[in-house]
Amino acid sequence: MGNGKTGRITVRQIAEAAGLTIGSVSSVLNNKHVERRISPATVAKVRETAARLGYMPNINARRLRSGAESLNSVTLAVITSFEAPLTLVNHIIKAIRKAVDNERKNGSPYQFTVTIDMFNAGDLASVPGLLSGSHFNAAIITNTTPKDDHFLQRVQLPYPVVLVNRSVPGYPHVCEATDIGSRAADILVDHGRRKLAVLYGQPVTQVTHHRINSFMRQVYSRLGSTVQEIVADTLTERTAANAMRKCLEADAHIDGIYAVTDGMAIGAYHCIKQMGMQIPANVAVVGSGDYGFPALFDPPLATAGEDSIQRAESAVNLLMALIHQREIATTEIVTESTPQLRESLTGTRQPWSGFN
Amino acid sequence: MGNGKTGRITVRQIAEAAGLTIGSVSSVLNNKHVERRISPATVAKVRETAARLGYMPNINARRLRSGAESLNSVTLAVITSFEAPLTLVNHIIKAIRKAVDNERKNGSPYQFTVTIDMFNAGDLASVPGLLSGSHFNAAIITNTTPKDDHFLQRVQLPYPVVLVNRSVPGYPHVCEATDIGSRAADILVDHGRRKLAVLYGQPVTQVTHHRINSFMRQVYSRLGSTVQEIVADTLTERTAANAMRKCLEADAHIDGIYAVTDGMAIGAYHCIKQMGMQIPANVAVVGSGDYGFPALFDPPLATAGEDSIQRAESAVNLLMALIHQREIATTEIVTESTPQLRESLTGTRQPWSGFN
DNA sequence: CTGAAAGCGCTTACAG
DNA sequence: CTGAAAGCGCTTACAG
């Protein structure tokens, strides 16, 4: 079986095996046998042969052939590293869905298809169709590692691309401010914390690098002291909790922590509570608000600023503008946000503040 | 501009507008102008014309033409309601990624593409290609409403499909046990709770219906008493918190709650704490463990059983088996799980129990 | 350096 | 009831 090249069965091979023409085969396969008045015997033979040979239609050929629909079709890819939490990706998918609904309401001629491509951290280059543009018409790329960023810088992608929370020369992008970390430092210091630590996981991405650095710089500038670095092996909550525990067991004097991602913050919360300490009485915790959902935390997590949802929407809007070749004020967007002083820092309960 | 049917520009139209052949246009558009030794003037003209006309390549045609790759390509769709939390979808996507990696390692000839299709609750029928099979080769469908389930029952989809947590005659599916709710009832009653409530959101899906019903039946069977129903307007955490508040303000005697989804449980936690009550001292909470991530909760959430990840993996494995026409023991899988007695029920702290 | 042509796999009029 | 043929948009040998 097979066509000699890949083993994939085609309608032509079914037709040959069944002693029919491809037109009849196709009609049966599309359940058009009634209107085409195909004989029951032929229908049965086609179905049996297709099943026996393990026929799987070529979607690209089908869509190409189905005229108008095919012409309208635009494929958007969301490309993310497999290791990263899917929270940000969820925001992007929801933002796409929203934008696509808008397009339809405004009479856009396009029919959008959304695909998800995940790559192993550092292996962005392996995403099918990335260089050739043969798999999608436009892409949002996020959660890349420095190696991936470097790869992007060397190549040029032949379709509209928007990076989220990554800045690479030549690519439109939507990023948070690079001094988010310094705001975390400010609010911790302003609330009387003096022995500060930063909790982050590996690998350190571009955005976490900025968070960490601006935090450390600002702490030094405000207090003249250095920051203890607590480094988790991976980006998971579990390793964050483990790293925290090791640190707190060795040095109980830390009174304020900046957890550079909300995943890290969950680990920190878990560990601090398990060790019988109080947030913020013993240790204040400030996060980055990247999950966009403070109600997950008890006490509600103070953040250096929350803009994940806004960032996702900006990125999608920018991509749509690029696709439609609309006038664009800037292709380098920085989302703004202000620190959220919640109970994990202030100790003051704010009723019903957990939902945004 | 346009081809007169949909307005979509093709290489042919670029060629006409630029006074060239489509071969030259295609070569430039694919950055093959160096090896094809196209003159710089032609390159510039093609690029200018393509940009001016707003050319967007037809991905289906591209993939079809790119021979071998196209032949191998299999498109998997994850189809979910827009309203549902994306947590379960995340598990499915991760499970697909895992399965696809395995396929590759085992020398599968297929190259998989994953698409996400979201529909408004009740409007599954509007998913492009759902009936014709023109958009994907196989699908996992989840988070459907009863209306969607009814629609599925009336039609027949011409490709392999696996439903997750929905049972519709004629479709392979992977579901949790239908008596999960009774286990929640058992552990609450076993821990001395007598005034029980169930918290759920709308719309009530097939699986939540079973959770609610088996909970209420079992409570009646164990205690002879009825269950107070707390109904949130939607499936969001916020409306869950609001519904909880209204209920607790009216009747402070409830001492045990079954939150049928983890989203509902987050809302319940938030409300209970905001009202100054203790979990479980005043109110015990039991969830369904559908987020698959108890570390999100403080105190750790007791559940009637956790199997979201396992369910996602079973569903993907079943779909892969259907695609490959492997021998299948059963197409109706029920995932098993046992209740997790955590602090939100027992009040007993179990160190480092939050991560699974 | 460029043009004319074949053909990817499929569906659908159309002719019998 | 069935067969032969056109053609979706694209890429890529091939001939000049």
XYZ file of C-alpha atoms (C1' of nucleotides) in Angstrom:
744
model
C 0.000 0.000 0.000
C 0.966 3.629 -0.172
C 1.899 5.881 -2.985
C 5.537 4.884 -2.844
C 6.697 8.054 -1.199
C 5.209 8.296 2.246
C 2.767 5.451 2.520
C -0.146 7.818 2.821
C -3.225 6.547 1.062
C -5.012 8.796 -1.418
C -8.452 8.658 -3.007
C -6.742 7.509 -6.191
C -5.386 4.430 -4.471
C -8.746 3.597 -2.985
C -10.257 3.921 -6.440
C -7.657 1.608 -7.934
C -8.003 -0.958 -5.177
C -11.790 -0.917 -5.462
C -11.894 -0.757 -9.244
C -13.731 2.587 -9.298
C -13.037 6.174 -10.248
C -11.848 8.742 -7.780
C -15.024 10.751 -8.275
C -17.150 7.945 -6.926
C -14.776 7.366 -4.059
C -14.778 11.011 -3.105
C -18.553 11.203 -3.259
C -18.973 8.293 -0.888
C -16.295 9.594 1.469
C -18.164 12.891 1.686
C -21.505 11.220 2.233
C -22.770 12.546 -1.058
C -23.713 9.045 -2.226
C -27.437 9.696 -1.869
C -27.630 12.752 -4.085
C -25.132 11.184 -6.469
C -27.208 7.996 -6.493
C -24.266 5.688 -5.968
C -25.218 2.038 -5.697
C -25.168 0.506 -2.239
C -22.625 -2.046 -3.402
C -20.240 0.703 -4.469
C -20.755 2.599 -1.241
C -19.935 -0.502 0.753
C -16.890 -1.268 -1.355
C -15.510 2.249 -0.989
C -16.032 2.303 2.756
C -14.510 -1.115 3.215
C -11.491 -0.276 1.084
C -10.922 3.098 2.729
C -11.052 1.533 6.170
C -8.834 -1.374 5.179
C -6.173 0.861 3.678
C -6.363 3.298 6.565
C -7.314 6.278 4.475
C -6.836 9.687 6.019
C -7.829 12.640 3.878
C -5.377 15.380 3.059
C -6.892 18.360 4.812
C -4.933 20.833 2.762
C -6.248 19.433 -0.474
C -9.780 19.389 0.876
C -9.654 22.963 1.994
C -7.987 24.095 -1.178
C -10.658 22.471 -3.264
C -13.538 23.850 -1.246
C -13.273 27.130 -3.149
C -14.543 30.196 -1.381
C -13.899 28.920 2.094
C -10.335 28.170 1.253
C -9.751 31.565 -0.243
C -10.875 33.284 2.924
C -8.935 31.170 5.290
C -6.233 32.777 7.414
C -4.240 30.679 9.823
C -2.934 32.266 13.013
C -0.312 30.444 15.040
C 0.363 30.785 18.728
C 3.891 29.583 19.251
C 5.098 28.910 22.766
C 7.645 26.885 24.606
C 6.356 23.637 26.009
C 7.916 24.235 29.410
C 6.239 27.556 30.109
C 2.968 27.663 32.023
C 0.031 27.949 29.665
C -1.511 30.840 31.550
C -0.225 33.528 29.236
C -1.113 31.420 26.233
C -4.664 31.188 27.537
C -4.878 34.943 27.605
C -3.621 35.100 24.051
C -6.084 32.490 22.828
C -8.950 34.292 24.495
C -7.774 37.580 23.016
C -7.635 36.003 19.564
C -11.096 34.636 19.948
C -12.327 38.087 20.936
C -10.576 39.748 18.010
C -11.860 37.164 15.564
C -15.412 37.703 16.791
C -14.916 41.411 16.201
C -13.582 40.802 12.719
C -16.631 38.800 11.852
C -18.979 41.441 13.202
C -17.182 44.091 11.183
C -17.624 42.068 8.034
C -14.070 40.815 7.644
C -13.805 38.514 4.637
C -11.429 36.221 6.479
C -12.157 33.004 8.247
C -9.571 32.485 10.946
C -8.043 29.233 12.069
C -5.929 29.117 15.220
C -3.125 26.629 15.629
C -0.907 26.035 18.604
C 2.717 25.121 18.145
C 4.803 24.156 21.117
C 8.546 23.749 21.018
C 11.043 22.531 23.574
C 12.770 25.517 25.179
C 15.603 26.584 22.914
C 14.265 24.694 19.924
C 12.003 27.291 18.335
C 13.738 26.604 15.026
C 12.085 23.196 14.843
C 8.550 24.558 14.556
C 7.225 23.307 11.201
C 6.762 26.019 8.613
C 8.400 28.674 10.766
C 10.901 29.734 8.136
C 8.931 28.920 5.023
C 5.586 30.314 6.051
C 3.959 27.151 4.796
C 1.930 26.496 7.920
C 0.418 29.814 8.977
C -0.189 33.353 7.800
C 0.806 35.143 10.978
C 2.118 34.267 14.405
C 2.364 35.330 17.997
C 5.535 34.016 19.561
C 6.080 33.907 23.298
C 7.920 32.179 26.120
C 11.125 31.928 24.119
C 14.522 31.383 25.674
C 17.538 33.596 24.938
C 18.699 30.967 22.460
C 15.401 31.235 20.611
C 15.620 35.024 20.658
C 19.048 34.815 19.142
C 17.748 32.516 16.434
C 14.963 34.966 15.642
C 17.465 37.747 15.314
C 19.417 35.825 12.674
C 16.453 34.953 10.476
C 13.625 36.829 8.891
C 10.127 35.417 9.017
C 8.077 35.904 5.837
C 4.786 36.771 7.555
C 3.542 39.107 10.267
C 4.868 38.241 13.706
C 4.342 39.774 17.107
C 6.510 38.804 20.059
C 5.023 38.912 23.524
C 7.290 39.920 26.385
C 10.348 39.531 24.230
C 12.186 42.239 22.364
C 14.212 41.219 19.341
C 15.411 43.825 16.822
C 13.281 43.839 13.710
C 10.203 42.250 15.266
C 7.078 44.022 16.416
C 6.521 43.266 20.061
C 4.436 43.948 23.123
C 6.371 43.942 26.372
C 5.890 44.922 29.943
C 8.021 47.802 31.212
C 11.615 46.762 31.852
C 11.571 48.336 35.308
C 8.743 46.282 36.771
C 11.235 44.787 39.228
C 12.181 48.186 40.575
C 8.556 48.835 41.426
C 8.488 45.600 43.393
C 11.572 46.844 45.226
C 9.958 50.189 45.924
C 6.782 48.834 47.437
C 8.671 46.320 49.577
C 11.038 48.969 50.891
C 8.196 51.449 51.361
C 6.504 48.890 53.559
C 9.505 48.620 55.794
C 11.128 45.478 54.452
C 14.887 45.442 54.676
C 16.168 41.912 54.120
C 15.048 41.157 50.603
C 15.252 38.162 48.329
C 14.300 37.465 44.739
C 12.877 34.091 43.714
C 13.186 32.914 40.142
C 13.365 29.722 38.120
C 15.524 28.490 35.302
C 15.934 29.134 32.448
C 15.974 32.876 32.951
C 14.118 34.438 30.050
C 14.425 37.942 28.733
C 11.551 39.298 30.771
C 12.528 37.588 34.015
C 16.058 38.854 33.493
C 14.735 42.408 33.451
C 12.541 41.797 36.456
C 15.424 40.392 38.484
C 17.928 43.029 37.444
C 15.774 46.057 37.970
C 14.743 44.681 41.340
C 18.310 44.187 42.477
C 19.431 47.553 41.180
C 16.622 49.374 42.897
C 17.091 47.571 46.194
C 20.758 48.505 46.137
C 19.896 52.070 45.294
C 17.327 52.339 48.076
C 19.009 50.327 50.829
C 22.602 49.976 49.769
C 22.254 46.267 50.355
C 22.341 43.314 48.024
C 19.534 40.901 47.353
C 19.557 37.244 48.186
C 18.916 35.183 45.085
C 16.755 32.096 45.454
C 16.971 29.997 42.324
C 14.559 27.191 41.484
C 15.753 24.419 39.180
C 12.828 24.827 36.802
C 9.824 27.080 36.324
C 7.433 24.841 38.235
C 5.725 25.683 41.501
C 7.214 22.621 43.109
C 10.840 23.535 42.531
C 10.055 27.071 43.665
C 8.764 25.686 46.963
C 11.857 23.526 47.327
C 14.255 26.389 46.662
C 12.383 28.559 49.131
C 12.563 25.912 51.800
C 16.270 25.433 51.410
C 16.767 29.162 51.719
C 14.452 29.767 54.679
C 15.955 26.868 56.584
C 19.399 28.375 56.122
C 18.500 31.997 56.749
C 15.354 32.925 58.597
C 15.952 36.646 58.418
C 14.446 37.349 55.042
C 11.428 39.607 55.450
C 10.465 40.324 51.856
C 10.439 38.332 48.647
C 9.928 39.284 45.067
C 8.676 36.198 43.213
C 9.301 37.074 39.585
C 6.439 34.942 38.269
C 3.138 33.948 39.815
C 4.142 30.304 39.508
C 7.117 31.057 41.737
C 4.807 32.946 44.106
C 2.560 29.898 44.483
C 5.594 27.851 45.469
C 6.718 30.534 47.896
C 3.292 30.748 49.544
C 3.154 27.022 49.937
C 6.571 26.809 51.535
C 6.170 29.787 53.839
C 2.892 28.453 55.192
C 4.186 24.917 55.540
C 7.034 26.227 57.660
C 4.537 27.885 59.952
C 5.388 31.450 58.989
C 2.917 34.218 58.238
C 2.451 36.315 55.098
C 3.218 39.173 55.434
C 3.905 39.243 59.203
C 7.113 37.231 58.810
C 7.678 37.480 55.072
C 6.008 39.830 52.636
C 5.565 38.511 49.101
C 5.276 40.553 45.928
C 4.657 38.958 42.542
C 4.518 40.088 38.957
C 0.838 39.407 38.388
C 1.515 37.428 35.253
C -1.254 34.903 35.879
C -3.655 37.821 35.982
C -5.675 36.217 38.725
C -4.959 37.316 42.309
C -7.927 35.349 43.708
C -5.736 32.284 43.380
C -3.681 33.549 46.299
C -4.408 33.695 49.998
C -3.606 36.268 51.150
C -4.201 38.110 47.864
C -0.866 38.679 46.201
C 0.522 42.172 45.917
C 2.041 42.682 42.496
C 4.422 45.007 40.774
C 1.699 45.437 38.147
C -0.815 43.341 36.275
C -1.164 43.572 32.541
C -1.172 40.028 31.124
C -4.646 40.297 29.670
C -4.049 43.769 28.325
C -0.725 42.633 26.864
C -2.331 39.677 25.137
C -5.004 41.906 23.656
C -2.472 44.497 22.503
C -0.438 41.785 20.832
C -3.430 40.347 19.022
C -4.624 43.775 17.934
C -1.165 44.606 16.650
C -1.047 41.350 14.724
C -4.458 42.029 13.196
C -3.339 45.504 12.205
C -0.267 44.045 10.531
C -2.377 41.471 8.713
C -4.748 44.122 7.444
C -1.912 46.516 6.705
C -3.576 49.182 8.744
C -1.745 52.309 9.799
C 0.261 51.506 12.899
C 1.548 54.135 15.294
C 4.267 51.907 16.695
C 5.280 48.287 16.480
C 7.017 48.375 19.840
C 4.414 48.542 22.527
C 5.102 48.748 26.229
C 2.093 47.943 28.390
C 1.680 50.061 31.455
C 0.559 48.956 34.878
C 0.672 50.150 38.439
C 1.619 48.196 41.556
C -1.229 46.495 43.374
C -0.806 46.767 47.125
C -2.585 43.727 48.411
C -2.568 41.841 51.663
C 0.580 39.803 51.035
C 2.435 43.091 51.435
C 0.190 45.324 53.511
C -1.415 42.804 55.843
C -4.615 44.805 55.453
C -7.613 42.892 54.230
C -9.417 44.527 51.326
C -12.861 42.992 50.979
C -13.664 41.265 47.686
C -10.483 42.414 46.054
C -9.466 39.099 44.623
C -11.282 39.235 41.319
C -10.289 41.576 38.569
C -8.362 44.139 -6.841
C -9.348 40.645 -5.938
C -10.267 37.642 -7.962
C -13.889 38.638 -8.212
C -15.119 36.043 -5.764
C -13.699 36.792 -2.378
C -11.261 39.604 -2.909
C -8.368 37.451 -1.866
C -5.244 38.145 -3.888
C -3.419 35.243 -5.532
C 0.030 34.907 -7.043
C -1.634 35.009 -10.428
C -3.000 38.463 -9.776
C 0.337 39.696 -8.547
C 1.903 38.347 -11.714
C -0.655 40.095 -13.884
C -0.329 43.369 -12.028
C 3.457 43.239 -12.223
C 3.624 41.924 -15.763
C 5.455 38.731 -14.778
C 4.734 35.031 -14.598
C 3.496 33.335 -11.494
C 6.664 31.270 -11.305
C 8.794 34.352 -10.839
C 6.377 35.787 -8.319
C 6.349 32.604 -6.310
C 10.135 32.376 -6.330
C 10.528 35.873 -4.952
C 7.811 35.358 -2.361
C 9.658 32.280 -1.137
C 13.007 34.021 -1.047
C 14.303 31.754 -3.754
C 15.291 34.717 -5.915
C 18.992 34.199 -5.313
C 19.182 30.612 -6.517
C 16.720 31.377 -9.285
C 18.822 34.406 -10.226
C 15.897 36.770 -10.480
C 16.868 40.337 -11.323
C 16.786 42.838 -8.495
C 14.281 44.925 -10.427
C 11.888 41.984 -10.657
C 12.365 41.169 -6.989
C 11.516 44.728 -6.050
C 8.511 44.827 -8.346
C 7.107 41.592 -6.953
C 7.573 42.693 -3.376
C 6.050 46.084 -4.002
C 3.069 44.627 -5.817
C 2.453 41.930 -3.223
C 2.534 44.475 -0.414
C 0.352 46.926 -2.295
C -2.303 44.347 -3.081
C -2.182 42.911 0.422
C -1.204 39.426 -0.636
C -1.732 36.665 1.860
C -0.707 33.210 0.736
C -3.177 30.354 0.732
C -1.682 28.052 3.336
C -3.630 25.063 2.117
C -2.242 25.409 -1.379
C 1.259 25.872 -0.039
C 1.106 22.818 2.109
C -0.523 20.779 -0.587
C 2.175 21.689 -3.046
C 5.043 21.010 -0.651
C 4.835 17.323 -1.494
C 6.076 14.943 1.142
C 5.363 17.179 4.059
C 1.788 17.624 3.005
C 1.253 13.914 2.607
C 2.331 13.277 6.181
C 0.342 15.992 7.736
C -2.405 15.113 10.198
C -4.441 17.847 11.818
C -5.809 17.305 15.315
C -8.458 19.656 16.637
C -9.204 20.450 20.242
C -12.749 21.745 20.286
C -14.010 23.447 23.407
C -16.611 25.914 24.495
C -15.343 29.446 24.871
C -16.971 29.896 28.268
C -15.304 26.954 29.949
C -12.075 27.454 31.880
C -9.101 26.475 29.789
C -7.603 24.293 32.485
C -8.837 21.038 31.069
C -7.889 22.140 27.585
C -4.379 22.780 28.851
C -4.168 19.221 30.059
C -5.354 17.989 26.690
C -2.861 20.114 24.790
C -0.027 18.905 26.985
C -1.176 15.326 26.554
C -1.251 15.776 22.784
C 2.205 17.217 22.808
C 3.404 14.225 24.811
C 1.709 11.746 22.500
C 3.055 13.471 19.405
C 6.575 13.329 20.807
C 6.080 9.628 21.376
C 4.810 9.128 17.847
C 7.888 10.785 16.474
C 10.198 8.701 18.618
C 8.438 5.557 17.474
C 8.947 6.500 13.856
C 5.409 7.552 13.032
C 5.189 8.823 9.455
C 2.784 11.563 10.463
C 3.494 15.157 11.192
C 0.855 16.484 13.535
C -0.679 19.929 13.592
C -2.846 20.993 16.502
C -5.650 23.480 16.092
C -7.934 24.946 18.705
C -11.539 25.660 17.923
C -13.701 27.464 20.411
C -17.432 27.822 20.113
C -19.983 29.738 22.125
C -21.737 27.373 24.527
C -24.530 25.655 22.635
C -23.143 26.564 19.236
C -20.856 23.609 18.564
C -22.527 23.237 15.164
C -20.849 26.441 13.997
C -17.315 25.067 14.210
C -15.912 25.245 10.656
C -15.420 21.884 9.030
C -17.097 20.010 11.857
C -19.556 18.184 9.628
C -17.529 18.003 6.450
C -14.202 17.005 7.947
C -12.559 19.638 5.805
C -10.577 21.223 8.626
C -9.099 18.399 10.665
C -8.471 14.668 10.636
C -9.521 13.933 14.189
C -10.887 15.814 17.155
C -11.213 15.896 20.893
C -14.415 17.612 21.921
C -15.029 18.844 25.427
C -16.928 21.347 27.545
C -20.083 20.959 25.496
C -23.506 21.944 26.747
C -26.514 19.591 26.659
C -27.626 21.340 23.468
C -24.287 20.545 21.862
C -24.504 16.940 23.062
C -27.917 16.659 21.480
C -26.570 18.033 18.237
C -23.760 15.465 18.275
C -26.266 12.708 18.775
C -28.157 13.708 15.631
C -25.151 13.883 13.340
C -22.286 11.632 12.471
C -18.802 13.056 12.212
C -16.714 11.604 9.383
C -13.460 11.342 11.334
C -12.255 9.933 14.654
C -13.640 11.813 17.645
C -13.173 11.381 21.374
C -15.405 13.190 23.831
C -13.986 14.158 27.189
C -16.332 14.044 30.167
C -19.325 13.757 27.932
C -21.120 10.587 26.948
C -23.088 10.622 23.712
C -24.246 7.373 22.075
C -22.051 6.437 19.163
C -19.003 8.433 20.234
C -15.906 7.110 21.944
C -15.428 8.951 25.191
C -13.404 9.243 28.359
C -15.394 10.214 31.398
C -15.015 10.366 35.118
C -17.182 8.003 37.148
C -20.780 9.186 37.356
C -20.816 8.743 41.120
C -18.031 11.175 41.966
C -20.546 13.320 43.789
C -21.545 10.480 46.080
C -17.946 10.154 47.183
C -17.898 13.830 48.054
C -21.032 13.198 50.103
C -19.447 10.232 51.834
C -16.295 11.989 52.946
C -18.222 15.034 54.155
C -20.642 12.892 56.150
C -17.833 10.696 57.431
C -16.179 13.807 58.784
C -19.246 14.739 60.758
C -20.810 17.309 58.473
C -24.574 17.392 58.591
C -25.811 20.592 56.953
C -24.609 20.237 53.414
C -24.742 22.397 50.316
C -23.716 21.973 46.722
C -22.249 24.888 44.747
C -22.475 24.897 40.978
C -22.610 27.322 38.070
C -24.682 27.632 34.956
C -25.046 26.161 32.446
C -25.121 22.730 34.074
C -23.200 20.366 31.839
C -23.490 16.634 31.648
C -20.673 15.967 34.073
C -21.717 18.581 36.616
C -25.242 17.206 36.417
C -23.922 13.814 37.490
C -21.819 15.334 40.227
C -24.724 17.269 41.649
C -27.217 14.434 41.410
C -25.078 11.715 42.872
C -24.105 14.071 45.683
C -27.702 14.867 46.524
C -28.808 11.254 46.309
C -26.040 10.063 48.568
C -26.591 12.784 51.141
C -30.245 11.857 51.278
C -29.387 8.208 51.586
C -26.872 8.815 54.360
C -28.601 11.562 56.329
C -32.178 11.547 55.154
C -31.846 15.269 54.564
C -31.853 17.389 51.435
C -29.025 19.474 50.138
C -29.057 23.217 49.810
C -28.320 24.218 46.231
C -26.156 27.284 45.700
C -26.303 28.326 42.072
C -23.864 30.756 40.491
C -24.994 32.697 37.413
C -22.013 31.585 35.333
C -19.023 29.312 35.633
C -16.652 32.031 36.831
C -15.027 32.231 40.237
C -16.531 35.643 40.801
C -20.147 34.579 40.440
C -19.398 31.558 42.618
C -18.191 33.886 45.365
C -21.284 36.050 44.985
C -23.670 33.110 45.154
C -21.849 31.794 48.220
C -22.099 35.131 49.950
C -25.801 35.464 49.343
C -26.304 32.000 50.756
C -24.074 32.338 53.812
C -25.605 35.665 54.715
C -29.055 34.075 54.660
C -28.188 30.811 56.364
C -25.081 30.503 58.473
C -25.696 26.909 59.440
C -24.107 25.214 56.468
C -21.088 23.196 57.636
C -20.052 21.426 54.455
C -19.951 22.351 50.794
C -19.369 20.345 47.688
C -18.053 22.727 45.014
C -18.604 20.787 41.805
C -15.707 22.424 39.967
C -12.443 23.854 41.207
C -13.410 27.220 39.777
C -16.440 27.177 42.058
C -14.189 26.113 44.939
C -11.943 29.138 44.426
C -14.983 31.382 44.664
C -16.181 29.558 47.771
C -12.800 29.868 49.479
C -12.656 33.533 48.720
C -16.111 34.222 50.092
C -15.771 32.086 53.211
C -12.531 33.783 54.168
C -13.806 37.241 53.382
C -16.705 36.636 55.738
C -14.263 35.756 58.488
C -15.108 32.069 58.624
C -12.633 29.194 58.837
C -12.105 26.260 56.489
C -12.889 23.627 57.667
C -13.674 24.711 61.247
C -16.855 26.500 60.194
C -17.338 25.127 56.708
C -15.602 22.154 55.131
C -15.089 22.326 51.386
C -14.725 19.418 49.005
C -14.034 19.893 45.311
C -13.826 17.730 42.235
C -10.136 18.205 41.578
C -10.741 19.138 37.973
C -7.982 21.737 37.847
C -5.605 18.999 38.907
C -3.645 21.387 41.057
C -4.415 21.418 44.793
C -1.463 23.723 45.589
C -3.634 26.551 44.331
C -5.754 26.216 47.432
C -5.124 27.212 51.017
C -5.953 25.125 52.883
C -5.286 22.350 50.336
C -8.586 21.301 48.824
C -9.984 17.878 49.597
C -11.436 16.346 46.457
C -13.782 13.603 45.466
C -10.999 12.382 43.184
C -8.441 13.818 40.810
C -8.015 12.491 37.326
C -7.969 15.419 34.898
C -4.463 14.748 33.668
C -5.033 11.023 33.426
C -8.316 11.645 31.626
C -6.668 13.947 29.124
C -3.978 11.386 28.439
C -6.492 8.556 28.081
C -8.487 10.625 25.624
C -5.449 11.457 23.513
C -4.248 7.864 23.554
C -7.674 6.675 22.515
C -7.743 9.183 19.679
C -4.318 8.092 18.504
C -5.420 4.470 18.595
C -8.461 5.337 16.492
C -6.309 7.230 14.012
C -3.914 4.341 13.666
C -6.739 1.814 13.643
C -5.107 -0.099 16.434
C -6.955 -2.754 18.361
C -9.010 -1.058 21.030
C -10.365 -2.836 24.079
C -13.101 -0.299 24.666
C -14.123 3.074 23.330
C -15.933 4.009 26.515
C -13.382 4.666 29.185
C -14.136 5.614 32.755
C -11.172 7.030 34.633
C -10.835 5.957 38.198
C -9.782 8.050 41.153
C -10.008 8.001 44.899
C -11.008 10.812 47.253
C -8.185 12.992 48.535
C -8.694 13.866 52.176
C -6.944 17.162 52.520
C -7.028 19.944 55.025
C -10.151 21.698 53.740
C -12.027 18.681 55.077
C -9.840 17.190 57.786
C -8.268 20.297 59.278
C -5.082 18.287 59.590
C -2.060 19.755 57.946
C -0.181 17.322 55.726
C 3.279 18.704 55.000
C 4.131 19.353 51.362
C 0.988 17.740 50.091
C 0.029 20.447 47.661
C 1.919 19.291 44.613
C 0.972 16.257 42.663
C 17.710 35.669 -16.043
C 12.464 34.283 -17.329
C 8.385 31.637 -19.101
C 5.432 27.714 -19.822
C 3.920 23.654 -17.785
C 3.236 19.796 -14.616
C 1.041 18.350 -10.744
C 0.202 18.118 -5.187
C -4.956 15.539 -3.512
C -9.148 16.605 -3.693
C -14.288 17.883 -5.060
C -17.748 18.879 -8.226
C -20.019 20.105 -12.153
C -20.938 17.701 -16.488
C -21.805 14.249 -19.867
C -23.384 9.981 -20.531
C -26.032 4.992 -11.575
C -20.762 6.024 -13.180
C -16.665 8.024 -15.637
C -13.679 11.586 -17.447
C -12.202 16.086 -16.747
C -11.558 20.732 -14.874
C -9.408 23.287 -11.602
C -8.646 25.215 -6.372
C -3.488 28.204 -5.488
C 0.712 27.113 -5.259
C 5.875 25.471 -6.096
C 9.348 23.560 -8.757
C 11.641 21.190 -12.095
C 12.627 22.153 -16.942
C 13.516 24.416 -21.194
C 15.111 28.291 -23.131
